[in-house]
Coordinates of C-alpha atoms in Angstrom, one line a residue:
Chain A
M1 CA -18.1 -9.7 38.9
N2 CA -14.7 -9.8 37.1
E3 CA -14.1 -6.4 35.1
A4 CA -12.5 -6.6 31.7
V5 CA -11.5 -3.1 31.7
T6 CA -12.0 -0.5 34.2
L7 CA -11.5 3.4 33.3
R8 CA -11.1 5.8 36.1
G9 CA -11.2 9.5 35.4
V10 CA -10.1 8.9 31.9
T11 CA -9.5 12.1 29.8
K12 CA -8.2 13.0 26.5
T13 CA -7.0 16.5 25.3
F14 CA -5.3 16.4 21.9
Q15 CA -2.0 18.4 21.2
T16 CA -4.2 21.1 19.5
G17 CA -5.8 21.9 22.9
T18 CA -9.1 20.3 21.8
S19 CA -10.7 18.5 24.7
A20 CA -12.1 15.1 23.1
L21 CA -13.2 13.4 26.4
S22 CA -14.3 14.7 29.9
P23 CA -13.4 12.4 32.6
V24 CA -15.0 9.1 31.9
D25 CA -15.5 6.2 34.6
L26 CA -16.7 2.8 33.3
A27 CA -16.2 -0.6 34.3
I28 CA -17.2 -3.5 31.6
A29 CA -17.9 -7.0 32.8
A30 CA -16.0 -9.6 31.5
G31 CA -18.0 -11.5 28.8
S32 CA -20.4 -8.7 28.4
F33 CA -21.6 -7.1 25.1
V34 CA -21.6 -3.4 25.5
S35 CA -22.2 -0.8 22.8
L36 CA -21.0 2.9 23.0
V37 CA -23.2 5.3 21.1
G38 CA -23.3 8.8 20.6
P39 CA -23.2 11.6 17.7
S40 CA -20.1 11.8 15.4
G41 CA -17.1 13.3 16.9
C42 CA -18.0 12.5 20.5
G43 CA -14.9 10.8 21.3
K44 CA -16.2 7.4 21.3
S45 CA -13.7 5.9 18.9
T46 CA -11.0 7.9 20.8
L47 CA -12.2 6.1 24.1
L48 CA -12.1 2.5 22.4
R49 CA -8.6 3.4 21.0
M50 CA -7.4 4.2 24.5
I51 CA -9.0 1.0 25.7
A52 CA -7.2 -0.9 23.0
G53 CA -4.0 1.0 24.2
L54 CA -3.5 2.4 20.8
L55 CA -3.7 5.8 22.5
D56 CA -2.6 7.1 25.8
P57 CA -5.1 9.0 27.8
S58 CA -4.2 12.5 28.9
G59 CA -5.4 11.9 32.4
G60 CA -6.9 9.1 34.6
E61 CA -6.1 5.3 34.3
I62 CA -7.0 2.2 32.4
A63 CA -7.1 -1.1 34.1
R64 CA -7.2 -4.2 31.5
A65 CA -7.7 -7.5 32.3
W66 CA -6.4 -9.1 29.3
T67 CA -2.8 -9.9 28.2
A68 CA -1.1 -8.0 25.4
G69 CA -1.2 -9.5 21.6
P70 CA -3.7 -11.4 19.7
Q71 CA -4.7 -13.9 22.4
G72 CA -5.8 -10.7 24.6
I73 CA -7.6 -8.5 22.0
G74 CA -8.7 -8.4 18.8
F75 CA -9.9 -5.1 16.9
V76 CA -12.2 -4.5 14.1
F77 CA -12.0 -1.1 12.3
Q78 CA -14.7 0.6 10.3
D79 CA -13.1 -0.4 7.0
A80 CA -12.3 -4.0 6.7
T81 CA -8.4 -2.9 6.7
L82 CA -7.2 -6.1 5.1
M83 CA -3.8 -6.6 3.4
P84 CA -4.7 -6.1 -0.3
W85 CA -1.6 -8.4 -1.3
A86 CA -2.6 -11.2 0.8
N87 CA -5.6 -13.7 0.3
V88 CA -8.1 -14.0 2.9
A89 CA -6.3 -17.3 4.5
K90 CA -3.1 -15.3 4.8
N91 CA -4.9 -12.1 6.3
V92 CA -6.8 -14.3 8.9
S93 CA -3.6 -15.9 10.1
L94 CA -1.6 -12.5 10.4
P95 CA -2.2 -12.3 14.2
L96 CA -1.0 -16.1 14.7
E97 CA 1.8 -15.2 12.4
I98 CA 3.2 -12.1 14.2
A99 CA 2.8 -13.8 17.7
G100 CA 4.5 -16.9 16.6
L101 CA 1.4 -19.0 17.4
P102 CA 0.5 -22.4 15.4
H103 CA -1.7 -21.6 12.3
D104 CA -4.5 -24.3 13.3
G105 CA -7.9 -22.6 13.7
V106 CA -7.4 -20.4 10.4
A107 CA -10.0 -22.7 8.4
E108 CA -12.3 -22.6 11.5
A109 CA -12.3 -19.0 11.7
I110 CA -12.9 -18.5 8.2
A111 CA -15.7 -21.2 8.6
R112 CA -17.0 -19.3 11.6
V113 CA -17.7 -16.1 9.5
G114 CA -19.2 -17.8 6.6
L115 CA -16.5 -17.6 4.2
E116 CA -15.7 -21.2 3.5
G117 CA -14.6 -21.4 -0.2
F118 CA -12.9 -17.9 -0.2
A119 CA -9.6 -18.6 1.8
Q120 CA -7.6 -18.2 -1.4
S121 CA -9.5 -15.1 -2.7
Y122 CA -7.9 -11.7 -2.5
P123 CA -9.8 -8.8 -0.9
R124 CA -10.5 -7.0 -4.1
E125 CA -12.3 -10.2 -5.3
L126 CA -14.9 -9.9 -2.3
S127 CA -17.8 -7.7 -1.5
G128 CA -17.7 -5.0 1.3
G129 CA -19.6 -7.5 3.7
M130 CA -17.4 -10.4 2.8
R131 CA -14.3 -8.0 3.4
M132 CA -15.8 -7.3 6.9
R133 CA -16.3 -11.1 7.7
A134 CA -12.6 -11.7 6.7
S135 CA -12.0 -8.8 9.3
I136 CA -13.9 -10.4 11.8
A137 CA -12.2 -13.9 11.1
R138 CA -8.7 -12.2 11.7
A139 CA -10.0 -10.6 14.8
I140 CA -11.3 -13.9 16.5
V141 CA -8.8 -16.3 15.0
A142 CA -6.5 -16.2 18.3
K143 CA -9.4 -16.6 20.3
P144 CA -9.1 -13.2 22.3
S145 CA -10.6 -12.2 25.4
V146 CA -11.9 -9.1 24.4
L147 CA -12.9 -7.8 20.8
L148 CA -13.1 -4.1 20.3
M149 CA -15.1 -3.1 17.2
D150 CA -15.1 0.4 15.8
E151 CA -18.4 1.4 13.7
P152 CA -17.4 -2.0 12.1
F153 CA -20.6 -2.1 9.7
A154 CA -21.1 1.6 9.3
A155 CA -19.9 1.4 5.5
L156 CA -22.3 -1.6 4.5
D157 CA -25.9 -1.6 3.4
E158 CA -28.4 -2.3 5.7
F159 CA -29.5 -5.8 4.7
T160 CA -25.8 -7.0 5.0
R161 CA -25.5 -5.2 8.1
F162 CA -28.6 -7.0 9.7
R163 CA -27.2 -10.3 8.6
L164 CA -23.6 -9.4 10.0
N165 CA -25.3 -8.4 13.3
D166 CA -27.0 -11.9 13.6
D167 CA -23.8 -13.7 12.8
L168 CA -21.9 -11.5 15.2
L169 CA -24.4 -12.1 18.0
A170 CA -24.5 -15.9 17.3
L171 CA -20.6 -16.0 17.5
W172 CA -20.5 -13.9 20.8
Q173 CA -23.1 -16.4 22.3
A174 CA -21.0 -19.4 21.5
N175 CA -17.8 -17.7 22.9
R176 CA -18.7 -15.1 25.4
W177 CA -15.7 -12.8 24.8
T178 CA -16.1 -9.3 26.1
V179 CA -17.3 -7.2 23.0
I180 CA -17.0 -3.3 23.2
F181 CA -18.8 -2.0 20.0
V182 CA -18.7 1.3 19.1
T183 CA -21.5 2.5 16.7
H184 CA -23.9 5.5 15.7
S185 CA -26.7 3.2 15.0
I186 CA -29.3 3.0 18.2
R187 CA -31.1 -0.1 16.6
E188 CA -27.9 -1.9 16.3
A189 CA -26.5 -1.2 19.7
V190 CA -30.1 -2.2 21.2
F191 CA -30.1 -5.4 19.3
L192 CA -26.7 -6.4 20.0
S193 CA -25.9 -5.4 23.3
E194 CA -26.7 -6.1 27.1
R195 CA -25.6 -2.6 28.0
V196 CA -25.7 0.3 26.0
I197 CA -23.9 3.7 27.0
V198 CA -24.7 6.8 25.5
M199 CA -22.1 9.6 25.1
S200 CA -22.7 13.3 24.6
P201 CA -21.0 15.5 21.9
R202 CA -17.5 16.6 22.3
P203 CA -16.1 16.8 24.9
G204 CA -17.5 13.2 25.4
R205 CA -18.9 12.2 28.6
V206 CA -21.2 9.2 29.6
V207 CA -24.7 10.6 29.7
A208 CA -26.6 7.4 30.2
D209 CA -25.8 3.8 30.9
M210 CA -28.8 1.4 30.0
P211 CA -29.0 -2.3 30.5
I212 CA -30.8 -3.9 27.5
L213 CA -32.9 -6.8 29.1
F214 CA -34.0 -8.7 26.1
S215 CA -33.2 -12.5 26.7
Q216 CA -30.3 -14.3 24.8
P217 CA -30.4 -15.6 22.3
R218 CA -32.0 -13.0 20.4
A219 CA -33.6 -13.6 17.0
A220 CA -33.8 -11.4 14.1
A221 CA -37.5 -10.8 14.7
L222 CA -36.7 -8.9 17.8
R223 CA -36.1 -6.0 15.5
N224 CA -39.9 -5.9 14.8
D225 CA -41.0 -6.1 18.5
H226 CA -42.8 -3.2 20.0
A227 CA -40.8 -3.6 23.1
F228 CA -37.5 -3.3 21.0
T229 CA -38.8 -0.1 19.5
D230 CA -39.6 1.6 22.9
V231 CA -36.2 0.8 24.0
C232 CA -34.6 2.4 20.8
A233 CA -36.9 5.5 21.4
R234 CA -35.5 5.8 25.0
V235 CA -32.0 5.3 23.9
G236 CA -32.6 7.9 21.4
A237 CA -34.2 10.4 23.9
A238 CA -31.0 10.1 26.3
L239 CA -29.1 10.9 23.0
G240 CA -31.3 13.6 22.1
E241 CA -30.9 15.2 25.7
A242 CA -27.3 14.9 25.5
Q243 CA -27.0 16.6 22.3
A244 CA -29.6 19.4 23.5
A245 CA -27.7 20.2 26.8
Chain B
M1 CA -6.9 -3.8 -36.0
R2 CA -6.9 -1.1 -33.3
R3 CA -3.5 -2.7 -32.2
L4 CA -2.1 -2.4 -35.6
L5 CA -2.8 1.2 -35.9
P6 CA 0.3 2.6 -34.5
L7 CA 2.4 0.1 -36.6
L8 CA 0.5 1.4 -39.7
F9 CA 1.2 5.0 -38.7
G10 CA 4.8 4.3 -38.4
V11 CA 5.1 2.4 -41.8
V12 CA 3.5 5.5 -43.4
V13 CA 5.7 8.0 -41.8
L14 CA 8.7 5.8 -42.9
A15 CA 7.6 5.7 -46.5
L16 CA 6.9 9.4 -46.6
W17 CA 10.5 9.7 -45.2
E18 CA 12.1 7.6 -48.0
A19 CA 10.2 9.3 -50.7
A20 CA 11.1 12.6 -49.8
V21 CA 14.8 11.6 -49.5
R22 CA 14.6 10.1 -52.9
L23 CA 12.6 12.6 -54.7
N24 CA 14.8 15.5 -53.7
N25 CA 18.1 13.6 -54.0
V26 CA 19.3 14.1 -50.4
P27 CA 22.6 12.8 -50.1
E28 CA 23.2 10.1 -47.6
Y29 CA 25.6 11.7 -45.2
I30 CA 23.0 14.6 -44.8
V31 CA 19.6 12.6 -44.3
P32 CA 19.6 8.9 -44.9
G33 CA 16.5 7.4 -45.7
P34 CA 15.1 4.3 -43.7
I35 CA 16.3 1.8 -46.3
A36 CA 20.1 3.2 -46.2
I37 CA 19.7 2.6 -42.2
L38 CA 18.4 -0.6 -42.6
R39 CA 21.3 -1.3 -44.9
A40 CA 23.8 0.0 -42.3
L41 CA 22.0 -2.2 -39.7
G42 CA 22.4 -5.2 -41.8
K43 CA 26.3 -4.6 -42.8
D44 CA 27.5 -3.5 -39.4
G45 CA 24.9 -5.5 -37.4
A46 CA 27.4 -7.7 -35.4
D47 CA 29.6 -4.6 -34.7
L48 CA 26.6 -2.4 -33.5
L49 CA 25.3 -5.3 -31.3
A50 CA 28.7 -5.6 -29.6
G51 CA 28.4 -1.8 -28.7
L52 CA 24.7 -2.3 -27.6
V53 CA 26.0 -5.4 -25.4
V54 CA 28.8 -2.9 -23.7
T55 CA 25.9 -0.1 -23.1
L56 CA 23.5 -2.6 -21.7
E57 CA 25.9 -3.9 -19.4
V58 CA 26.3 -0.6 -18.0
T59 CA 22.8 0.2 -18.0
V60 CA 21.6 -3.1 -16.2
A61 CA 24.4 -2.7 -13.7
A62 CA 23.6 1.0 -13.1
L63 CA 19.9 0.0 -12.7
L64 CA 20.5 -2.8 -10.1
L65 CA 23.0 -0.4 -8.0
A66 CA 20.0 2.0 -8.1
V67 CA 17.5 -0.4 -7.0
L68 CA 19.6 -1.5 -4.1
T69 CA 20.9 1.8 -3.0
G70 CA 17.7 3.5 -3.6
G71 CA 15.7 1.0 -2.0
G72 CA 18.0 0.6 0.9
F73 CA 18.3 4.4 1.4
A74 CA 14.5 4.8 1.1
F75 CA 14.1 2.3 3.9
L76 CA 16.6 3.9 6.0
L77 CA 15.2 7.3 5.8
A78 CA 11.7 5.9 6.5
Q79 CA 12.9 4.7 9.9
S80 CA 13.3 8.3 11.1
R81 CA 11.7 11.7 10.1
L82 CA 15.0 13.4 11.3
A83 CA 16.9 11.1 8.9
E84 CA 14.8 12.0 6.2
Q85 CA 14.6 15.7 6.8
T86 CA 18.4 15.7 7.2
L87 CA 19.3 13.5 4.0
F88 CA 16.5 13.9 1.6
P89 CA 17.6 17.3 0.4
Y90 CA 20.9 15.6 -0.9
A91 CA 18.9 13.1 -2.9
V92 CA 17.2 16.0 -4.8
F93 CA 20.5 17.6 -5.4
L94 CA 21.3 14.2 -7.1
Q95 CA 18.2 14.6 -9.1
V96 CA 18.6 18.0 -10.1
T97 CA 22.1 18.2 -11.1
P98 CA 22.7 17.5 -14.8
I99 CA 25.0 14.5 -14.9
V100 CA 27.2 16.3 -17.7
T101 CA 28.2 18.6 -15.2
I102 CA 29.5 16.1 -12.6
A103 CA 31.0 13.8 -15.4
P104 CA 34.4 15.8 -15.8
F105 CA 35.3 15.1 -12.2
V106 CA 34.3 11.7 -12.1
I107 CA 36.4 11.2 -15.3
I108 CA 39.3 12.7 -13.4
W109 CA 39.0 10.9 -10.1
V110 CA 38.1 7.4 -11.5
P111 CA 40.5 5.5 -13.7
N112 CA 38.3 2.7 -14.7
V113 CA 35.9 3.8 -17.6
F114 CA 33.2 1.1 -16.9
V115 CA 33.0 2.4 -13.2
V116 CA 32.8 6.1 -14.5
L117 CA 29.9 5.2 -16.9
L118 CA 28.2 3.1 -13.9
I119 CA 28.6 6.0 -11.5
L120 CA 27.1 8.6 -14.0
A121 CA 24.2 6.2 -15.1
W122 CA 23.5 5.4 -11.4
M123 CA 23.2 9.1 -10.7
A124 CA 20.5 9.5 -13.3
A125 CA 18.5 6.4 -12.2
V126 CA 18.6 6.4 -8.6
F127 CA 16.3 9.2 -7.7
P128 CA 12.9 8.0 -8.9
I129 CA 13.4 4.7 -7.0
L130 CA 14.4 6.4 -3.9
S131 CA 11.7 9.1 -3.8
N132 CA 9.1 6.7 -4.8
T133 CA 9.9 3.8 -2.5
L134 CA 10.3 6.3 0.4
L135 CA 6.9 7.6 -0.5
G136 CA 5.4 4.0 -0.6
L137 CA 6.8 3.1 2.9
K138 CA 5.3 6.1 4.4
S139 CA 1.8 5.2 2.8
A140 CA 1.2 2.1 4.5
D141 CA -2.5 2.2 5.9
A142 CA -2.5 3.6 9.4
N143 CA -5.1 1.1 10.8
L144 CA -2.9 -1.6 9.6
R145 CA 0.0 -0.1 11.4
D146 CA -2.1 0.3 14.6
L147 CA -3.2 -3.5 14.1
F148 CA 0.5 -4.4 13.8
R149 CA 1.3 -2.3 17.1
L150 CA -1.8 -4.1 18.7
Y151 CA -0.3 -7.4 18.1
G152 CA 3.0 -6.7 19.3
A153 CA 4.7 -7.3 16.0
S154 CA 8.5 -6.3 16.0
R155 CA 10.1 -3.7 13.8
W156 CA 11.3 -6.4 11.4
Q157 CA 7.9 -8.0 11.1
T158 CA 6.1 -4.6 10.4
A159 CA 8.7 -4.1 7.8
R160 CA 8.5 -7.4 6.1
R161 CA 4.9 -7.9 6.3
L162 CA 3.4 -4.3 6.0
L163 CA 5.9 -1.6 4.8
L164 CA 7.5 -3.4 2.1
P165 CA 4.3 -4.9 0.6
S166 CA 2.7 -1.4 1.0
A167 CA 5.8 0.2 -0.9
L168 CA 6.0 -2.3 -3.7
P169 CA 3.7 -0.6 -6.1
Y170 CA 5.4 2.9 -5.8
F171 CA 8.8 1.0 -6.0
L172 CA 7.7 -0.5 -9.2
G173 CA 6.5 2.8 -10.7
G174 CA 9.9 4.1 -9.9
F175 CA 11.8 1.0 -11.1
R176 CA 10.0 1.6 -14.8
I177 CA 11.0 5.3 -14.8
S178 CA 14.6 4.4 -13.6
G179 CA 15.1 1.8 -16.5
G180 CA 14.8 4.4 -19.0
L181 CA 16.8 6.9 -17.0
A182 CA 19.5 4.4 -16.5
L183 CA 19.7 3.9 -20.3
I184 CA 20.0 7.7 -21.1
G185 CA 22.2 8.1 -18.2
T186 CA 24.6 5.6 -19.9
V187 CA 24.3 7.2 -23.2
V188 CA 25.1 10.6 -21.9
A189 CA 28.0 9.0 -20.0
E190 CA 29.3 7.4 -22.9
M191 CA 29.4 10.7 -25.2
V192 CA 30.9 12.7 -22.3
A193 CA 33.5 10.0 -21.3
G194 CA 34.4 9.2 -24.8
T195 CA 34.9 5.4 -24.5
S196 CA 36.9 3.9 -27.6
G197 CA 38.1 0.6 -29.2
T198 CA 36.2 -2.8 -29.2
R199 CA 34.9 -2.0 -25.6
S200 CA 33.1 1.2 -26.6
G201 CA 29.5 1.4 -26.1
L202 CA 26.7 1.9 -28.9
A203 CA 26.7 5.8 -28.1
S204 CA 30.3 6.3 -28.4
R205 CA 30.0 4.5 -31.8
L206 CA 26.9 6.7 -32.8
L207 CA 29.3 9.9 -32.0
E208 CA 32.2 8.2 -33.9
A209 CA 30.0 7.7 -36.8
S210 CA 28.6 11.0 -37.1
Y211 CA 31.8 12.8 -36.9
R212 CA 32.9 10.6 -39.8
L213 CA 29.5 11.7 -41.7
E214 CA 28.4 7.9 -41.8
L215 CA 24.9 9.0 -40.6
A216 CA 23.3 5.8 -41.7
R217 CA 25.4 4.1 -39.3
A218 CA 24.9 6.7 -36.5
M219 CA 21.2 6.4 -37.1
A220 CA 21.4 2.8 -36.9
C221 CA 22.9 3.0 -33.6
F222 CA 20.1 5.5 -32.6
V223 CA 17.3 2.9 -33.8
L224 CA 19.0 0.1 -31.7
L225 CA 19.2 2.3 -28.4
S226 CA 15.7 3.3 -28.8
A227 CA 14.7 -0.2 -29.4
A228 CA 16.7 -1.1 -26.0
G229 CA 14.9 1.6 -24.3
F230 CA 11.4 0.2 -25.4
A231 CA 12.5 -3.2 -24.3
I232 CA 13.6 -2.2 -20.7
Y233 CA 10.3 -0.3 -20.3
W234 CA 8.2 -3.4 -21.8
L235 CA 10.3 -6.1 -19.4
L236 CA 9.7 -3.8 -16.4
D237 CA 5.9 -3.3 -17.1
I238 CA 5.6 -7.1 -17.4
L239 CA 7.5 -7.6 -14.1
S240 CA 5.2 -4.9 -12.2
R241 CA 2.3 -6.5 -13.8
R242 CA 3.3 -10.1 -12.7
L243 CA 4.1 -8.9 -9.2
L244 CA 0.8 -6.7 -8.6
R245 CA -1.6 -8.7 -10.7
H246 CA -3.7 -10.3 -7.7
W247 CA -4.1 -7.0 -5.8
H248 CA -3.4 -3.6 -7.1
E249 CA -5.8 -1.6 -9.2
S250 CA -2.9 -0.7 -11.5
A251 CA -2.7 -4.3 -12.6
K252 CA -6.3 -5.2 -12.9
D253 CA -6.9 -6.1 -16.5
T254 CA -4.2 -8.9 -16.8

């Protein structure tokens, strides 16, 4: 199988001497939806930023199968991180603008995240959930081969979060980009992913790597399924062991 | 009604002032009443306005120069931490030095009076724009910076699409302060440099009138200068709200 990204013995030690990450070995298949879960401060965001190329690892190597620029990678932060001075359309077209790509597809990306009619709105006129939708539209507008998401829905209320989970899953099923999704919500990770990677507290390392076998496409009703709850409990147990160790 | 309150307060104060002057028979060359000042404004109006125009020419030129140099210099300093550490103390020097102490040197070195005034007013006005713009350039959202990097943005693209818009509210805040300072700088410079003749500014005329004990005329100059200061602030405030109205919290209610 094609790997989107392969990490070999990747470590991170900050200048202060804090070790954020023990050696991590990880291969993520192209087209898969993988979640990284772990307690706050376990280095999962650090790991994601190293995968993105925003941080250099202190040791080990990362082999990426995507090209640089917006057609290779999309990134969604915990905050929507929109430019407040630009309307939704201008925010969404930013990656195309920077890379000098044609601007068709902006309206489509906005429609795909359900923001039709808001192209001319400014971020402060939108709700938190709508801002996050705009942020996702920006990340996918250039059709990247990998989408990295760093706790994108953590700041949203649960209702909005479920709806965005459902919509994200539908988008992924339609396009099959590689998605690497960082979250501290076990239920969110299990619902979305084909594979959940559990990390220990700092210095982070991978303590469990669990395939999630529910068939795709998944429906919202899955959240109430007993089997779903069981899987969540197993992931929770792995997380608990990691924290106790 | 609430909007009229400041106006009403002003009218009451002026009436009390006029009454005090009249009841105590204070001569006009010691304290002129508001009506005498108004009369002086009417009589010397054209003459004083000509002086105001001279003063405002210097003020506006100094302000524009401060925008160009302050903004440009801030942009350069924002490019490198080393440059900022090396040069910023000299910008502070510009700010903390009273311009009257530098004026004598500038007057000796520069033959053209307009240029003397321009330099001194610029010195008074440049620092708020420089320091605010620098702060704004450095305050761009860290995640947005990362995003620009991830998308392979050039230095120019990052500057134009991220740093400059991020700095705009800060710059405008500095601009509004500098507008007032440019006028104050011009007035101080005129008084120190002592311009004279038909091309003399309003502050020089104020000083002249006070020497001749024409206090009503001097106060009329003062009134016009204050009004000009208000007008500058008001215009810059409108400009600022216009530019920020869609997105910045400070301009929310327009």
